[in-house]
XYZ file of C-alpha atoms in Angstrom:
598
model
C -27.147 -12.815 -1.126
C -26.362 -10.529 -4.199
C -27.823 -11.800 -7.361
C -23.988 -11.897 -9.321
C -22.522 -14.651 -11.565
C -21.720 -17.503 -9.763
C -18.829 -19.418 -11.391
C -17.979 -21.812 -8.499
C -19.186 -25.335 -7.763
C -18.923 -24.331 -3.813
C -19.644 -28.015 -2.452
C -20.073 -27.741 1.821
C -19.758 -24.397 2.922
C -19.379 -24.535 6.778
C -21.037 -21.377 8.232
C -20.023 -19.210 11.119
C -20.851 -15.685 11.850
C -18.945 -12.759 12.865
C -17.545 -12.747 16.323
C -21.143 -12.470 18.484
C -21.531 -8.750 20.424
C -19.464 -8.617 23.281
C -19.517 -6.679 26.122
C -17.555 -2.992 25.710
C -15.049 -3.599 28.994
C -11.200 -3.106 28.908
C -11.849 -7.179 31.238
C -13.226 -8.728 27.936
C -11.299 -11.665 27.035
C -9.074 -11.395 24.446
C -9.408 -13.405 21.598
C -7.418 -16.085 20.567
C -5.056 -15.671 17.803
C -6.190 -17.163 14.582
C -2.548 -19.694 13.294
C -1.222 -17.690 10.339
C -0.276 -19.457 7.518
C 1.390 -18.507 3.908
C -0.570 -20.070 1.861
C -4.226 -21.475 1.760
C -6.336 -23.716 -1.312
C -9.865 -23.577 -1.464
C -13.106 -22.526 -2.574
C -15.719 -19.956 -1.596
C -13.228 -16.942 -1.751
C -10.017 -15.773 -0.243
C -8.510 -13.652 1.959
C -4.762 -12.519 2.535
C -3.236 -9.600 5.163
C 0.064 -9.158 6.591
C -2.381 -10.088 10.226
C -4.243 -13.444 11.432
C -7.020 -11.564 13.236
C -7.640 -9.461 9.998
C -7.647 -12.243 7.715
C -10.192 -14.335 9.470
C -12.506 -11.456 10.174
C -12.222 -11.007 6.231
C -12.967 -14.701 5.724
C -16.022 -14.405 8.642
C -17.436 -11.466 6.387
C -17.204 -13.794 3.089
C -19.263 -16.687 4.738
C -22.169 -14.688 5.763
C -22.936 -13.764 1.925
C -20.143 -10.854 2.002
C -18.239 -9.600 -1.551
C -14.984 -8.646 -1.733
C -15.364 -5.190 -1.754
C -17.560 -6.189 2.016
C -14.997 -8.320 3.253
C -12.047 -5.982 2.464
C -13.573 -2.865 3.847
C -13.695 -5.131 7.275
C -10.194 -6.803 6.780
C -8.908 -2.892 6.414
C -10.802 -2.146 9.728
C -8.900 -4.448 11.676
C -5.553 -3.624 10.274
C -6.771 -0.134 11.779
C -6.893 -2.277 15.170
C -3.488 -4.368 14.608
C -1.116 -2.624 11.980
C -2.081 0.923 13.585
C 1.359 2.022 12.488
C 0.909 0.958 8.809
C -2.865 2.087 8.343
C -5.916 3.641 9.709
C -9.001 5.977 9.443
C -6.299 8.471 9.604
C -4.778 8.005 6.591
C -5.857 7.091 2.676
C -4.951 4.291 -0.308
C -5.937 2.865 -3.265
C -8.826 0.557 -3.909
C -8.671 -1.727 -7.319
C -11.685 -4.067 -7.931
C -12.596 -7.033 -10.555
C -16.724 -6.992 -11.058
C -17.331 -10.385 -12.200
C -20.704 -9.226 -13.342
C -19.380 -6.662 -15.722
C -16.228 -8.054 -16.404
C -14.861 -4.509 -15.206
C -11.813 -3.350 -13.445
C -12.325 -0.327 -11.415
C -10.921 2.007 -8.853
C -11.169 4.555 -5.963
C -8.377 7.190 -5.370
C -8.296 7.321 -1.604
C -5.268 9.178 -1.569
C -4.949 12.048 1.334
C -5.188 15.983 0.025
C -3.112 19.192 1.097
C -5.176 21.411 2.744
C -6.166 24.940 0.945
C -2.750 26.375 3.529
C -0.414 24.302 1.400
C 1.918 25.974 -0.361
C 5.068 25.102 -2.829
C 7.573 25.761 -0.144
C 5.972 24.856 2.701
C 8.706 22.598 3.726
C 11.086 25.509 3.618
C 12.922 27.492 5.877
C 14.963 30.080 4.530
C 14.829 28.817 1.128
C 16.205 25.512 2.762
C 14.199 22.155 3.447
C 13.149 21.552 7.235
C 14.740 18.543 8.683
C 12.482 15.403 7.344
C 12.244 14.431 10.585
C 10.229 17.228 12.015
C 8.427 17.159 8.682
C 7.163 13.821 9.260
C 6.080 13.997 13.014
C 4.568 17.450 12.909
C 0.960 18.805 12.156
C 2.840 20.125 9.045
C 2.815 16.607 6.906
C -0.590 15.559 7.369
C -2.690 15.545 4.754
C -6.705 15.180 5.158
C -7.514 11.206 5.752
C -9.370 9.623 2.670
C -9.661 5.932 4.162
C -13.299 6.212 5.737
C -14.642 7.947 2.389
C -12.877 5.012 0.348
C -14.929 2.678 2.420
C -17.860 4.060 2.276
C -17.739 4.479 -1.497
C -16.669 1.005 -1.932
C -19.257 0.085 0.014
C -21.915 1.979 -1.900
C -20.699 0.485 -5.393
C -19.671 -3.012 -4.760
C -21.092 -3.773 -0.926
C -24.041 -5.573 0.344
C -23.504 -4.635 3.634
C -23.530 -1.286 5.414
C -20.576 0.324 7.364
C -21.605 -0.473 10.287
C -22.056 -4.166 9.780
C -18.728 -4.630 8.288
C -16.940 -2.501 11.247
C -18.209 -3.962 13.805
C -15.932 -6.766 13.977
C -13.020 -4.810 14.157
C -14.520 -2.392 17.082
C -15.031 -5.739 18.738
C -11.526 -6.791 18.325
C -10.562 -3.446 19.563
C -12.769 -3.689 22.907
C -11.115 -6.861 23.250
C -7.595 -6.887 22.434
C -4.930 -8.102 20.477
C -1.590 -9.988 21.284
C 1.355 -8.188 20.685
C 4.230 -9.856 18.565
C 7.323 -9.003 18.212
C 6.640 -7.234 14.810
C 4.630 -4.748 16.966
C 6.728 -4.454 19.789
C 9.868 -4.072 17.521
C 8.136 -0.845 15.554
C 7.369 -0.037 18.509
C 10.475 0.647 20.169
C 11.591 2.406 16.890
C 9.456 5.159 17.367
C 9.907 5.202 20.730
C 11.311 8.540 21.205
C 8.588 10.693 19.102
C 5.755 8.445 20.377
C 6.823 9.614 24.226
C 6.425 13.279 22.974
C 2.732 12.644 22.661
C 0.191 11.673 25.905
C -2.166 10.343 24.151
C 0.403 8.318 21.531
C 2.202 6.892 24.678
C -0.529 6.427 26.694
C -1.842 3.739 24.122
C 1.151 2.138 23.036
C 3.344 2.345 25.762
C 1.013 1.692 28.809
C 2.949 2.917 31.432
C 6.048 4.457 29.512
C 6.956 0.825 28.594
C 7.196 -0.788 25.859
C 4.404 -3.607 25.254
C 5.360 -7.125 26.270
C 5.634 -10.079 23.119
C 2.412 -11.967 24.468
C 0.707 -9.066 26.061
C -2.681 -7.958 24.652
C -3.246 -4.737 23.583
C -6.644 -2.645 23.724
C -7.473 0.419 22.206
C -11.548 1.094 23.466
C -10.835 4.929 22.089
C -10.694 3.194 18.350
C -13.379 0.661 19.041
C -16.175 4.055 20.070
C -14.445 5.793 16.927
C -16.030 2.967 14.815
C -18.609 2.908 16.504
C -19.597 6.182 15.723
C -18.563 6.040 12.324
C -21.483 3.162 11.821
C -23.636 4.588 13.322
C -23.236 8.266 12.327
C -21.812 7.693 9.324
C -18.670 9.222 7.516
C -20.083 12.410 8.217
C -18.903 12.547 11.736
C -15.647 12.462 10.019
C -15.659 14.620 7.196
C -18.382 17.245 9.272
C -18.913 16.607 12.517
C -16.944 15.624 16.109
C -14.537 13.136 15.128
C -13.403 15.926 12.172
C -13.090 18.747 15.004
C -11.027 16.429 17.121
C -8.458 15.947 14.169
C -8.356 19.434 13.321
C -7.565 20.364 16.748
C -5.080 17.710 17.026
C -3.244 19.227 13.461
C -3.283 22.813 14.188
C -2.206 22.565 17.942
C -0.367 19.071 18.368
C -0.729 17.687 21.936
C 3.152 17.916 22.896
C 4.092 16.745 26.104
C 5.711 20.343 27.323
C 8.163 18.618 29.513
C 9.571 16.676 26.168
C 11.866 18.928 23.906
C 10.917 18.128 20.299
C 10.174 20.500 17.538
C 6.479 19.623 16.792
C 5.308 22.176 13.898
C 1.070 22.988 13.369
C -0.308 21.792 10.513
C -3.084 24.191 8.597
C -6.090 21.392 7.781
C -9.075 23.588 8.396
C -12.651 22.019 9.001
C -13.449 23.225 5.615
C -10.825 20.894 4.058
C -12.201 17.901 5.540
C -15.792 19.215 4.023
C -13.876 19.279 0.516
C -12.739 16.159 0.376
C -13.404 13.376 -2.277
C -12.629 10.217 -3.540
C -11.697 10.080 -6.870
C -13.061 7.515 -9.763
C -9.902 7.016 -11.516
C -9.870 4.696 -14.985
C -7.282 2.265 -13.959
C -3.757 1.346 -16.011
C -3.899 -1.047 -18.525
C -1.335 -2.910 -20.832
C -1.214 -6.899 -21.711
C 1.657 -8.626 -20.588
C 2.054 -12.177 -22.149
C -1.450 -11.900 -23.632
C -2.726 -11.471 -20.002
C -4.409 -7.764 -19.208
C -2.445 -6.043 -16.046
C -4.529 -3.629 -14.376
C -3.513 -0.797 -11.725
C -3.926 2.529 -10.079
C -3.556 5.471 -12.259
C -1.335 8.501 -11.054
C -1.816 10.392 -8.603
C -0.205 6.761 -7.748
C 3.201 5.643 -10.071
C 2.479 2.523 -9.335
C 0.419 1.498 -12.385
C 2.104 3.715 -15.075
C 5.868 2.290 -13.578
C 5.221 -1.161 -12.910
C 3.584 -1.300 -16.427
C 5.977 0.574 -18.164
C 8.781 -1.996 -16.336
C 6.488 -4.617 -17.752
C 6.655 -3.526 -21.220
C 10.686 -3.131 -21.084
C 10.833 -6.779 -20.275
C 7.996 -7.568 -22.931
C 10.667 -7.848 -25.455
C 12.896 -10.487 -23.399
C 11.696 -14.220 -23.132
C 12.283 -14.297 -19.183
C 11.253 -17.608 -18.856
C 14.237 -19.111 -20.804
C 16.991 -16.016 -19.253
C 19.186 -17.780 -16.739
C 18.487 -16.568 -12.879
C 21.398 -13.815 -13.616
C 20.238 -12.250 -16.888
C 16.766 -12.251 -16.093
C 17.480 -10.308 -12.491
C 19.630 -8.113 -14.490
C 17.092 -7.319 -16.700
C 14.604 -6.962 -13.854
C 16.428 -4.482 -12.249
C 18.165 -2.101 -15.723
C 13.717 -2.241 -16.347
C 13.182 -1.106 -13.036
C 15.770 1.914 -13.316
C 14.648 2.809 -16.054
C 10.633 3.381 -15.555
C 11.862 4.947 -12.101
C 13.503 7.317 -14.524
C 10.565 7.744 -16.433
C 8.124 8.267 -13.161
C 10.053 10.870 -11.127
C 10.127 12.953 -14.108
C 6.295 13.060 -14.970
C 4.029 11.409 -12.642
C 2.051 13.548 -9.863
C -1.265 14.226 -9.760
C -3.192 14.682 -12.568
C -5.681 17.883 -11.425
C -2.045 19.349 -11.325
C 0.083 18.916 -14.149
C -0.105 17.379 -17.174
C 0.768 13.673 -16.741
C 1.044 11.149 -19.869
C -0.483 7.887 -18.488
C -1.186 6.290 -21.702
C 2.606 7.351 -23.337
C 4.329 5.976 -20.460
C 1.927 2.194 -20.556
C 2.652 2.530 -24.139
C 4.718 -0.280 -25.600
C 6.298 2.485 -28.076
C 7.675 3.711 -25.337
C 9.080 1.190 -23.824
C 10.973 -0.026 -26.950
C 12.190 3.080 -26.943
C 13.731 2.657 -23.525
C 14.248 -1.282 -23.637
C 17.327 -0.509 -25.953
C 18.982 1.284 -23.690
C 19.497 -2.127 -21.547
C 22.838 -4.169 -22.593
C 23.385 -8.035 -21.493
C 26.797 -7.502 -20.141
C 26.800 -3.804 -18.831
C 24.579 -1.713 -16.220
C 23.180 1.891 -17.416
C 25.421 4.567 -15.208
C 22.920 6.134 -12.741
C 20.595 8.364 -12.355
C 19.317 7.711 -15.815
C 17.926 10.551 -17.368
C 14.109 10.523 -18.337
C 12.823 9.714 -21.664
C 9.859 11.753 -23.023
C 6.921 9.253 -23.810
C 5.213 12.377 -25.648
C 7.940 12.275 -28.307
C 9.578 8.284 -27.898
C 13.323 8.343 -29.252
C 15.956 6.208 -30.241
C 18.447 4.505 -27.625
C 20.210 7.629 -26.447
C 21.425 6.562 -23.131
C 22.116 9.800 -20.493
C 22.765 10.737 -17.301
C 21.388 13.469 -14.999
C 21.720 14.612 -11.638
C 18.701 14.382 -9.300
C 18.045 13.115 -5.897
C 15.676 10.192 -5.196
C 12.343 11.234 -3.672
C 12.192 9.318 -0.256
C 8.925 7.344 0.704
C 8.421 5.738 3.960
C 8.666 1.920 4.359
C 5.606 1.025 5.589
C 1.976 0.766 4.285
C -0.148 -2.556 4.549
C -1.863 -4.227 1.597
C -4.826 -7.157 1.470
C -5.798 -9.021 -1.509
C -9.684 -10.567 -1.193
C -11.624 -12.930 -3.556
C -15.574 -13.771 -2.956
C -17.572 -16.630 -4.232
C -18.557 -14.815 -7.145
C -15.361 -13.815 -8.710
C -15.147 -10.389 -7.523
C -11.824 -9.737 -6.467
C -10.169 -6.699 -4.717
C -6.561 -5.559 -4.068
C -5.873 -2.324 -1.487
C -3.112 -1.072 -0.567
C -3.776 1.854 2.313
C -1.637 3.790 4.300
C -0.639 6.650 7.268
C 3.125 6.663 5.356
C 5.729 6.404 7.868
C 6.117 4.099 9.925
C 4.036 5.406 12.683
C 2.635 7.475 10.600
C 3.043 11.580 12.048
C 3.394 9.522 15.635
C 0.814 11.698 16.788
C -2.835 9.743 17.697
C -6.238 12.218 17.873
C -6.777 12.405 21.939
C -9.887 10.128 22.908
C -10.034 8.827 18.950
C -7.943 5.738 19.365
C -5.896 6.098 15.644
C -2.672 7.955 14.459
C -2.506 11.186 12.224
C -0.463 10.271 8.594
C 2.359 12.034 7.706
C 1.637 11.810 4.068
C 2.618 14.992 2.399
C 5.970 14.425 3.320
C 5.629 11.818 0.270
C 5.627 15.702 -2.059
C 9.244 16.808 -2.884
C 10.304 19.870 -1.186
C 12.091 20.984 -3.460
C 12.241 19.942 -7.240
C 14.840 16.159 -7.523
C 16.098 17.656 -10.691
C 16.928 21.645 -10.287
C 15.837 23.358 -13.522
C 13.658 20.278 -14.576
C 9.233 20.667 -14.171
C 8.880 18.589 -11.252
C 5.398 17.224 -10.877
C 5.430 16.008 -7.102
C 5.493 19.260 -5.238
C 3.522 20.621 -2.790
C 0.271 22.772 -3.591
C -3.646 23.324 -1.990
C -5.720 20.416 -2.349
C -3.144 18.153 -4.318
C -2.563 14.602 -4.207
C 1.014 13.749 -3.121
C 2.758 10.772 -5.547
C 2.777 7.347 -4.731
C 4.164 4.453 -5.361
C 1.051 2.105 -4.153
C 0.743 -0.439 -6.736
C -2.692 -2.827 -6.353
C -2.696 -5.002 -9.124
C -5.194 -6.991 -10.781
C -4.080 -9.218 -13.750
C -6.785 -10.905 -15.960
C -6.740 -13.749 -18.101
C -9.522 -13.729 -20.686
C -11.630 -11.069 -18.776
C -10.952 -13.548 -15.854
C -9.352 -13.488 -12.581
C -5.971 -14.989 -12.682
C -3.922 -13.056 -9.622
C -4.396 -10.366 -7.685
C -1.098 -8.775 -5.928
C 0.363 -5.806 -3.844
C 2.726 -4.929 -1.075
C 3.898 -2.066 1.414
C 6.933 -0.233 1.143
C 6.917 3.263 -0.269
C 8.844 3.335 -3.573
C 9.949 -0.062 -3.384
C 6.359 -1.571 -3.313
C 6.845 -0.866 -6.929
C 10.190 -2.900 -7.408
C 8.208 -5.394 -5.018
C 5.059 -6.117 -7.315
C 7.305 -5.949 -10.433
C 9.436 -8.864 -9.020
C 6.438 -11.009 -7.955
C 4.779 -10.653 -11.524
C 7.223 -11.585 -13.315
C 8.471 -14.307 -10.779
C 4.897 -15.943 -11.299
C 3.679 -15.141 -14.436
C 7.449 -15.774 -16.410
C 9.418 -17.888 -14.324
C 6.704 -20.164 -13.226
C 7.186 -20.154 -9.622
C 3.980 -20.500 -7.332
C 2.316 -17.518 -5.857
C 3.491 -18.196 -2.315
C 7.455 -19.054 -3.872
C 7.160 -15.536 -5.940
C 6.344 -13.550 -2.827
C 8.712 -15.380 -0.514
C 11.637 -14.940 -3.103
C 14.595 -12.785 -1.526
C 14.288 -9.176 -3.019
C 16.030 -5.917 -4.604
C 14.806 -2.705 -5.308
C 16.295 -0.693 -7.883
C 14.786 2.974 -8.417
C 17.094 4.590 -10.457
C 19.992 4.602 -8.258
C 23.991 3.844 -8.372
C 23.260 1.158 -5.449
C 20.437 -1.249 -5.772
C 18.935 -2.001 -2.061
C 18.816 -5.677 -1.409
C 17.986 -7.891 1.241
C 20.379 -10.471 2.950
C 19.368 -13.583 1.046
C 19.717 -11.730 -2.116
C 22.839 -10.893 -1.792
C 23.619 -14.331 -0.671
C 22.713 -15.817 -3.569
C 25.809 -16.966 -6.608
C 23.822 -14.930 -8.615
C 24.817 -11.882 -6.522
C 28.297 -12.058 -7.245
C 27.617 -12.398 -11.248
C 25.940 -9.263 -11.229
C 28.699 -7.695 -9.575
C 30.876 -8.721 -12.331
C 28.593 -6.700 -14.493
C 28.359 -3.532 -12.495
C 25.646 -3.724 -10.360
C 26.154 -2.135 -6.602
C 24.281 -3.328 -3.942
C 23.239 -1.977 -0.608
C 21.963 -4.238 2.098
C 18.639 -3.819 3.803
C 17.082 -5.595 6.290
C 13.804 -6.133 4.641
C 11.653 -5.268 1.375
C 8.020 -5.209 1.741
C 4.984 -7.853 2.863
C 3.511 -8.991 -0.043
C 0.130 -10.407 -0.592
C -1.512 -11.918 -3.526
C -5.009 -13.990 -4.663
C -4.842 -16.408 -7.445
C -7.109 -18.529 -9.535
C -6.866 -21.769 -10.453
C -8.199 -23.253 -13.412
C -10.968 -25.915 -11.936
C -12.047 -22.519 -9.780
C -10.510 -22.722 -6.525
C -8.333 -19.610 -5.109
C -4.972 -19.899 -3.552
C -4.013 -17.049 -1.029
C -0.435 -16.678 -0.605
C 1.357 -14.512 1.874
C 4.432 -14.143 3.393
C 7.285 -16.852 5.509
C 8.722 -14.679 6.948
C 8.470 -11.145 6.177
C 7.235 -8.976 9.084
C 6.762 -11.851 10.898
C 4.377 -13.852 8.507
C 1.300 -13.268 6.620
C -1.975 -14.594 7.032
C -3.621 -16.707 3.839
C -6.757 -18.073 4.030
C -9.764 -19.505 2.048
C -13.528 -20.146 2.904
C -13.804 -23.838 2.555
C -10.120 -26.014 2.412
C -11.144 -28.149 -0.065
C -7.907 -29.453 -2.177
């Protein structure tokens, strides 16, 4: 057990293991499924996923002596096994961890890399973008996968366990199976067509050519040897060895069924880019909100410099006295604004240059906060302020295009006994991902630098976010870690491309301003407004009175079906956690604690 600052009067700690070694046969039996709840109280840590069989591995991993950093490197593993279309060794994210020996929030950019063939207009054709479409499911949009390095390095700074200890849960629940729900089935079916171009992508997911049955189980052995060669061999096999050929191979000369007419384009990821890839150490975002200290991910993610900037907009309003309408108003005229702000001059840092600190500065947000009126909405697309040289309230208008992100994305939130607390947000992008899984390696490609603009949003404006040789595409990925005197008080994050941003705002300031509990804050019905004439907005939003008052006002809404799958850690004063998930949101999250002790 690591010698770290224990802070916890644990009481009776139960103890069971990781699932015991099972036999590697397609005929093992399946596991049960753990119950999924939204919401657990306890001590001894926490862990929360969008998935039941992730979550408990996580919480298996905590009670043998694991940290957070152990336990979320394993939770991620089986997301790899049972959100395959979210996340994956095949893809990268963002890794944001609370030391409670040091008192220190740090970070690991995990974000995937053009290769050295990328090239400014290398979604063009004739001066004209490609159809997004065959930009996402081609060899084209992948960029080289940074999840296994992010694990190992997390491993390697925070860990007590090695990689192979910590996958081997998930390569078990791979062997054996999973039961499909109607989440899975339902994504699914949406990709069916571009999943049937691939043999090896249909051949796992659609046994047969048919979709997978609500109730069936679902086994992927291909994934299970990939991990197990990964703990054994190490990342190298990856990054420099077989598993690396294999995806290189797969980018350059995608599998296409021939008898299946789709335009599948090569990709050019070399062996030599997987060799060049690294993690980055990034210094994470920082502002106080409410005398707490908000942490995040620095660019090449938005996600800390807009959600903070958003933050300090709505510094200046006392949200916790704001009726429901004026403080959702202000919500989303804060939101439009740092959207602004971030399309303009967030990318990736090696790149251009990108002024974190001006845009987390409060000068500059009370340089933008005036531009919000009680009883009016700011025409869209706002034009960007310049946090080098903050202004007066000069409100303007530009033309631009929003960027498009993919949906999707998964994020877990884990606590340990010790205080150490992580929140990761990882990805393959779409939905799906490129749709195309490595033959005989069990996982799908990303499709992640489709998340570059192909051509600039603003014509005759810098635009950070475009494509070039070895560069970080922008995201919005926003893992959040909010302390309250160098303490722990929540942890948060969501999928969703851009609107994970909107997502994380909305929860913040639902808990930490309008009181509500963790589990309440995440459920709440949502909108997403990034800078555009229509804010999107799920059903129950829309349904509520409040609604209709903003309409008086101006606002525009657009429905959507859903926004995000948020999930969050929290501490409680006398030292017990609460995880907090979602009702209803992709069919439930999964909250759980070490020992139930309320």
């Amino acid at each position: 057990m690591p010698t770290r600052l224990v802070r916890l009067a644990l009481g009776v700690i139960t103890s069971c293991g990781l699932v015991a070694p099972m036999a590697h046969t397609a005929s093992a039996a399946p596991p049960v499924e753990p119950p999924k709840q939204a919401e657990a109280v306890g001590y001894g840590g926490a862990v929360s996923s969008v998935d039941p069989y992730a979550t408990q591995i996580g919480i298996d991993v905590l009670r043998r002596g694991g940290t957070a950093a152990d336990a979320a490197v394993a939770v991620a593993a089986a997301l790899g096994v049972t959100e395959p279309y979210s996340a994956g060794i095949g893809g990268g994210g963002f890794f944001v961890h609370y030391d409670a020996r040091t008192g220190k929030v740090e970070t690991i950019d995990g974000r995937e890399t053009a290769p050295a063939s990328a090239r400014e207009d290398m979604f063009l054709e004739n001066g004209k973008p490609i159809p997004f479409d065959e930009a996402v499911t081609s060899g084209l949009g992948v960029g080289v996968p940074g999840t296994p390095m992010t694990w190992q390095e997390a491993l390697r700074r925070w860990g007590t366990k090695d990689l192979a200890e910590v996958l081997r849960p998930a390569e078990q629940l791979a062997r054996r199976g999973f039961v499909v729900d109607e989440t899975f089935r339902r994504q699914t079916e949406e990709n069916r067509d571009r999943f049937n171009a691939f043999p090896a992508t249909r051949t796992l997911f659609m046994p047969g050519g048919e979709l997978p049955e609500v109730g069936s189980v679902l086994r992927n052995p291909d994934l299970a040897d990939t991990y197990h060669v990964l703990g054994t061999r190490g990342i190298d096999a990856l990054y420099d060895g077989e598993i690396g050929a294999d995806i290189v191979r797969t980018v350059t000369n995608p599998p296409v069924d021939p008898a299946v007419q789709r335009t599948v384009r090569p990709g050019g990821m070399t062996a030599d880019d997987l060799r060049a890839y690294r993690t980055e150490e990034r210094e994470p975002t920082h502002l106080t909100y409410r005398g707490l200290d908000v942490y995040g991910m620095a660019p090449a993610s938005s996600g800390g410099t807009t959600v903070g900037e958003a933050l300090n907009i709505l510094e200046r309003s006392d949200l916790s006295h704001l009726d429901k309408t004026a403080y959702l108003h202000r919500y989303l005229e804060a939101s439009k604004i740092a959207f602004a702000d971030r399309n303009r001059w967030v990318g990736d840092p090696a790149f251009s240059d990108v002024p974190t600190a001006g845009l987390t500065s409060q000068e500059f947000a009370d340089s933008r906060e005036c531009l919000i009126a009680d009883d009016a909405v700011l025409p869209a697309p706002v034009a960007p302020g310049d946090p080098n040289d903050p202004q007066g309230c000069q409100p303007r208008t530009e033309q631009g295009a929003e960027p498009y992100e993919g949906p999707n994305t998964t994020h877990l939130t884990v606590a340990d006994r010790w205080g150490n607390v992580v929140s990761y947000t990882l990805t393959i992008e779409q939905t799906g991902g490129s749709g195309i899984v490595v033959p005989g390696r069990g996982f799908l490609l990303n499709n992640e630098l489709t998340d570059f603009n192909f051509t600039p949003v603003t014509p005759g404006q810098p635009d950070p976010n475009l494509p070039a040789p070895g560069k970080r595409p922008r995201s919005s990925m926003s893992p959040t870690i909010v302390l309250q005197d160098g303490k722990p008080l929540l942890a948060v994050g969501s999928p969703g491309g851009a609107t994970i941003i909107t997502t994380v705002l909305q929860v913040l300031t639902g808990r930490l301003d309008r009181g509500m509990p963790l589990v309440d804050a995440i459920a709440e019905p949502r909108a997403s407004q990034r800078n555009a004439a229509q804010t999107e907005a799920e059903p129950g939003f829309v349904a509520q009175p409040e609604a209709e008052k903003l309409r008086a006002i101006g606002h525009q809404f657009k429905t959507v079906t859903e926004i995000g799958a948020a999930t969050g850690v929290e501490r409680l004063a006398d030292g017990r956690w609460i995880a907090a998930a979602e009702r209803e949101r992709r069919g439930g999250g999964s909250a759980a604690v070490v020992a139930s002790l309320r």
